[in-house]
Amino acid sequence: MNIAILSGKGGTGKTTVSTNLVKILKASYIDADVEEPNGFIFLKPDITKKEEVKVIYPLVDDEKCIMCGKCAEACQFNALAKTKKDIILFEKLCHGCGVCEIVCPVGAVHYEERTTGVIEEGLSEGTVCKRGLLNIGEPMAVPVIKTLLKKANEGINIIDCSPGTSCNVVNILQSVDAAALVTETTEFGLHDLKLAVELVRKFNIPFGVIINKEINKHNIIRDYCKNENINVFGAVPYSREVAEIYSKGKMLVENDKYKKIFKNIASEMEVVISWN
C-alpha cells in the first residue's frame, strides 16, 4: 500500500510527519520530493544502491536532413526549432514522445540517452529508504519520480511528496492508495489545503488531514475539515521543543510524548485507510 504525505504549500512539516510515521508504522520510506529531498537527514540510512535515471532525446543527422521542418512543427513541447540554416534542439524541453522521428520523411532523427537524476536506496535501522535526486538544472522531475515509484516495496510505503499541487504531485497520486494532507493553522495553510483537497478528491482516494504546529483545537483548519466532512487524523502541537528536536536532525518519536502523538495519528489513519 502506498500512502502519500502531501501538502498544499512548502514548510508545513510534511517531511517531519512522513519520517516519524515511517517509524511508527514500520513502513518503507520513499522521498519523492526529488527537487529537494531531505528525509534522509532524519532517517540517516546507509546507502547501498544507486541507479541513474536516463531519458531519451533526439539528434538530427545533418547529412540526411532536408530542412523540411516537419519535426519542429510536430513537437508539442517546442524542443525543436527550424532556422534558416539548422534544426536547433533544446534537449531539456524534450519529453521523449518520439513524434519527431515518426514524421521525419528521410529518417534523419534518432535518439540517444542522457542522465537526469539518480535513485538512491539504503537501510535505516531496518527501515528501507529510497529517494530520487533530480540533477541540478534539470526542469522535469517526472521521469525521476516515475522511476522511483516503480521500485516501491511490498507492504506499506510512506511517500513524501513534493509540496504544492504541481504535475509532480499528480504523477505521484496516480500510484497511491491513500493520502494524508499536512497543513498548518494559518490563512496560507488553509488556502493551499483547499487546493490539495480538491486535487486528492479528483483521484477518489481515501484521505485525511494532519495539522502541524497547532496552538489550540479551535482553529480555521478544524472548522474547514468539519464543514467539508474531512477526517482529521491528528495534530502535532506548536512547540519550541519540537523545533529544537528536528532542527538537530532528530526524530520526534524518540521522545515519548511525541511518540504517543504519532501513534494516535497512525491509529486514526487506520480507521479511514485499510492497511490491506
mmCIF file of N, CA, C and O in Angstrom, residues 29-34 36-41 45 47 49-51 53 118-122 129-134 144 148:
data_model
loop_
_atom_site.group_PDB
_atom_site.id
_atom_site.type_symbol
_atom_site.label_atom_id
_atom_site.label_comp_id
_atom_site.label_asym_id
_atom_site.label_seq_id
_atom_site.Cartn_x
_atom_site.Cartn_y
_atom_site.Cartn_z
ATOM 1 N N TYR A 29 10.175 4.057 3.436
ATOM 2 C CA TYR A 29 10.121 5.492 3.181
ATOM 3 C C TYR A 29 10.584 5.785 1.754
ATOM 4 O O TYR A 29 11.633 5.302 1.320
ATOM 5 N N ILE A 30 9.773 6.557 1.024
ATOM 6 C CA ILE A 30 10.122 6.961 -0.334
ATOM 7 C C ILE A 30 10.049 8.475 -0.421
ATOM 8 O O ILE A 30 8.964 9.055 -0.283
ATOM 9 N N ASP A 31 11.182 9.113 -0.624
ATOM 10 C CA ASP A 31 11.218 10.568 -0.739
ATOM 11 C C ASP A 31 11.081 10.933 -2.212
ATOM 12 O O ASP A 31 12.032 10.861 -2.986
ATOM 13 N N ALA A 32 9.864 11.327 -2.596
ATOM 14 C CA ALA A 32 9.569 11.675 -3.982
ATOM 15 C C ALA A 32 9.628 13.177 -4.227
ATOM 16 O O ALA A 32 9.271 13.642 -5.312
ATOM 17 N N ASP A 33 10.080 13.929 -3.250
ATOM 18 C CA ASP A 33 10.322 15.364 -3.438
ATOM 19 C C ASP A 33 11.709 15.501 -4.059
ATOM 20 O O ASP A 33 12.665 15.942 -3.410
ATOM 21 N N VAL A 34 11.819 15.106 -5.322
ATOM 22 C CA VAL A 34 13.130 14.870 -5.936
ATOM 23 C C VAL A 34 13.924 16.149 -6.182
ATOM 24 O O VAL A 34 15.128 16.102 -6.398
ATOM 25 N N GLU A 36 14.125 18.573 -3.932
ATOM 26 C CA GLU A 36 14.740 18.928 -2.647
ATOM 27 C C GLU A 36 14.450 17.844 -1.605
ATOM 28 O O GLU A 36 13.780 18.082 -0.602
ATOM 29 N N PRO A 37 14.959 16.633 -1.810
ATOM 30 C CA PRO A 37 14.701 15.549 -0.846
ATOM 31 C C PRO A 37 15.513 15.752 0.429
ATOM 32 O O PRO A 37 16.725 15.938 0.376
ATOM 33 N N ASN A 38 14.843 15.736 1.571
ATOM 34 C CA ASN A 38 15.575 15.941 2.832
ATOM 35 C C ASN A 38 15.212 14.947 3.922
ATOM 36 O O ASN A 38 15.634 15.090 5.067
ATOM 37 N N GLY A 39 14.428 13.921 3.563
ATOM 38 C CA GLY A 39 14.049 12.930 4.567
ATOM 39 C C GLY A 39 15.226 12.139 5.105
ATOM 40 O O GLY A 39 15.218 11.691 6.258
ATOM 41 N N PHE A 40 16.267 11.959 4.285
ATOM 42 C CA PHE A 40 17.433 11.190 4.722
ATOM 43 C C PHE A 40 18.206 11.908 5.826
ATOM 44 O O PHE A 40 18.995 11.290 6.532
ATOM 45 N N ILE A 41 17.987 13.213 5.967
ATOM 46 C CA ILE A 41 18.633 13.951 7.062
ATOM 47 C C ILE A 41 18.202 13.381 8.403
ATOM 48 O O ILE A 41 18.993 13.305 9.353
ATOM 49 N N PRO A 45 19.952 6.818 6.460
ATOM 50 C CA PRO A 45 20.198 5.441 6.004
ATOM 51 C C PRO A 45 21.618 5.272 5.462
ATOM 52 O O PRO A 45 22.251 6.230 5.013
ATOM 53 N N ILE A 47 23.497 4.143 2.453
ATOM 54 C CA ILE A 47 23.179 3.957 1.048
ATOM 55 C C ILE A 47 23.840 2.680 0.534
ATOM 56 O O ILE A 47 25.051 2.499 0.652
ATOM 57 N N LYS A 49 22.498 1.187 -2.664
ATOM 58 C CA LYS A 49 22.276 1.089 -4.109
ATOM 59 C C LYS A 49 22.106 2.481 -4.712
ATOM 60 O O LYS A 49 21.518 3.365 -4.093
ATOM 61 N N LYS A 50 22.621 2.636 -5.930
ATOM 62 C CA LYS A 50 22.413 3.859 -6.702
ATOM 63 C C LYS A 50 22.126 3.489 -8.149
ATOM 64 O O LYS A 50 22.724 2.564 -8.682
ATOM 65 N N GLU A 51 21.202 4.195 -8.750
ATOM 66 C CA GLU A 51 20.846 3.914 -10.144
ATOM 67 C C GLU A 51 20.572 5.226 -10.865
ATOM 68 O O GLU A 51 19.814 6.074 -10.378
ATOM 69 N N VAL A 53 18.960 7.686 -13.598
ATOM 70 C CA VAL A 53 17.718 7.796 -14.368
ATOM 71 C C VAL A 53 18.052 8.468 -15.688
ATOM 72 O O VAL A 53 18.625 9.559 -15.714
ATOM 73 N N VAL A 118 19.176 10.500 -10.191
ATOM 74 C CA VAL A 118 19.638 9.239 -9.625
ATOM 75 C C VAL A 118 18.652 8.764 -8.563
ATOM 76 O O VAL A 118 17.995 9.578 -7.897
ATOM 77 N N ILE A 119 18.520 7.454 -8.429
ATOM 78 C CA ILE A 119 17.729 6.830 -7.359
ATOM 79 C C ILE A 119 18.700 6.233 -6.352
ATOM 80 O O ILE A 119 19.612 5.499 -6.724
ATOM 81 N N GLU A 120 18.502 6.558 -5.076
ATOM 82 C CA GLU A 120 19.337 6.010 -4.012
ATOM 83 C C GLU A 120 18.479 5.180 -3.065
ATOM 84 O O GLU A 120 17.329 5.525 -2.782
ATOM 85 N N GLU A 121 19.050 4.088 -2.573
ATOM 86 C CA GLU A 121 18.340 3.200 -1.647
ATOM 87 C C GLU A 121 19.276 2.808 -0.516
ATOM 88 O O GLU A 121 20.475 2.615 -0.721
ATOM 89 N N GLY A 122 18.718 2.694 0.689
ATOM 90 C CA GLY A 122 19.522 2.296 1.829
ATOM 91 C C GLY A 122 18.657 1.801 2.972
ATOM 92 O O GLY A 122 17.428 1.689 2.855
ATOM 93 N N CYS A 129 14.731 2.749 2.865
ATOM 94 C CA CYS A 129 14.601 4.155 2.484
ATOM 95 C C CYS A 129 15.042 4.346 1.044
ATOM 96 O O CYS A 129 16.097 3.856 0.646
ATOM 97 N N LYS A 130 14.228 5.065 0.292
ATOM 98 C CA LYS A 130 14.565 5.361 -1.098
ATOM 99 C C LYS A 130 14.292 6.830 -1.368
ATOM 100 O O LYS A 130 13.386 7.435 -0.778
ATOM 101 N N ARG A 131 15.079 7.385 -2.285
ATOM 102 C CA ARG A 131 14.824 8.755 -2.690
ATOM 103 C C ARG A 131 15.288 8.978 -4.125
ATOM 104 O O ARG A 131 16.164 8.279 -4.632
ATOM 105 N N GLY A 132 14.651 9.955 -4.767
ATOM 106 C CA GLY A 132 15.083 10.385 -6.084
ATOM 107 C C GLY A 132 15.776 11.727 -5.960
ATOM 108 O O GLY A 132 15.382 12.573 -5.146
ATOM 109 N N LEU A 133 16.826 11.916 -6.758
ATOM 110 C CA LEU A 133 17.570 13.175 -6.774
ATOM 111 C C LEU A 133 17.614 13.693 -8.210
ATOM 112 O O LEU A 133 18.215 13.063 -9.080
ATOM 113 N N LEU A 134 16.960 14.803 -8.459
ATOM 114 C CA LEU A 134 16.980 15.415 -9.777
ATOM 115 C C LEU A 134 18.278 16.198 -9.939
ATOM 116 O O LEU A 134 18.681 16.952 -9.045
ATOM 117 N N VAL A 144 12.215 11.040 -13.043
ATOM 118 C CA VAL A 144 12.845 10.526 -11.826
ATOM 119 C C VAL A 144 11.783 9.979 -10.879
ATOM 120 O O VAL A 144 11.941 8.912 -10.275
ATOM 121 N N LEU A 148 11.366 6.105 -9.590
ATOM 122 C CA LEU A 148 11.398 5.864 -8.145
ATOM 123 C C LEU A 148 10.195 5.047 -7.687
ATOM 124 O O LEU A 148 10.331 4.075 -6.930
#
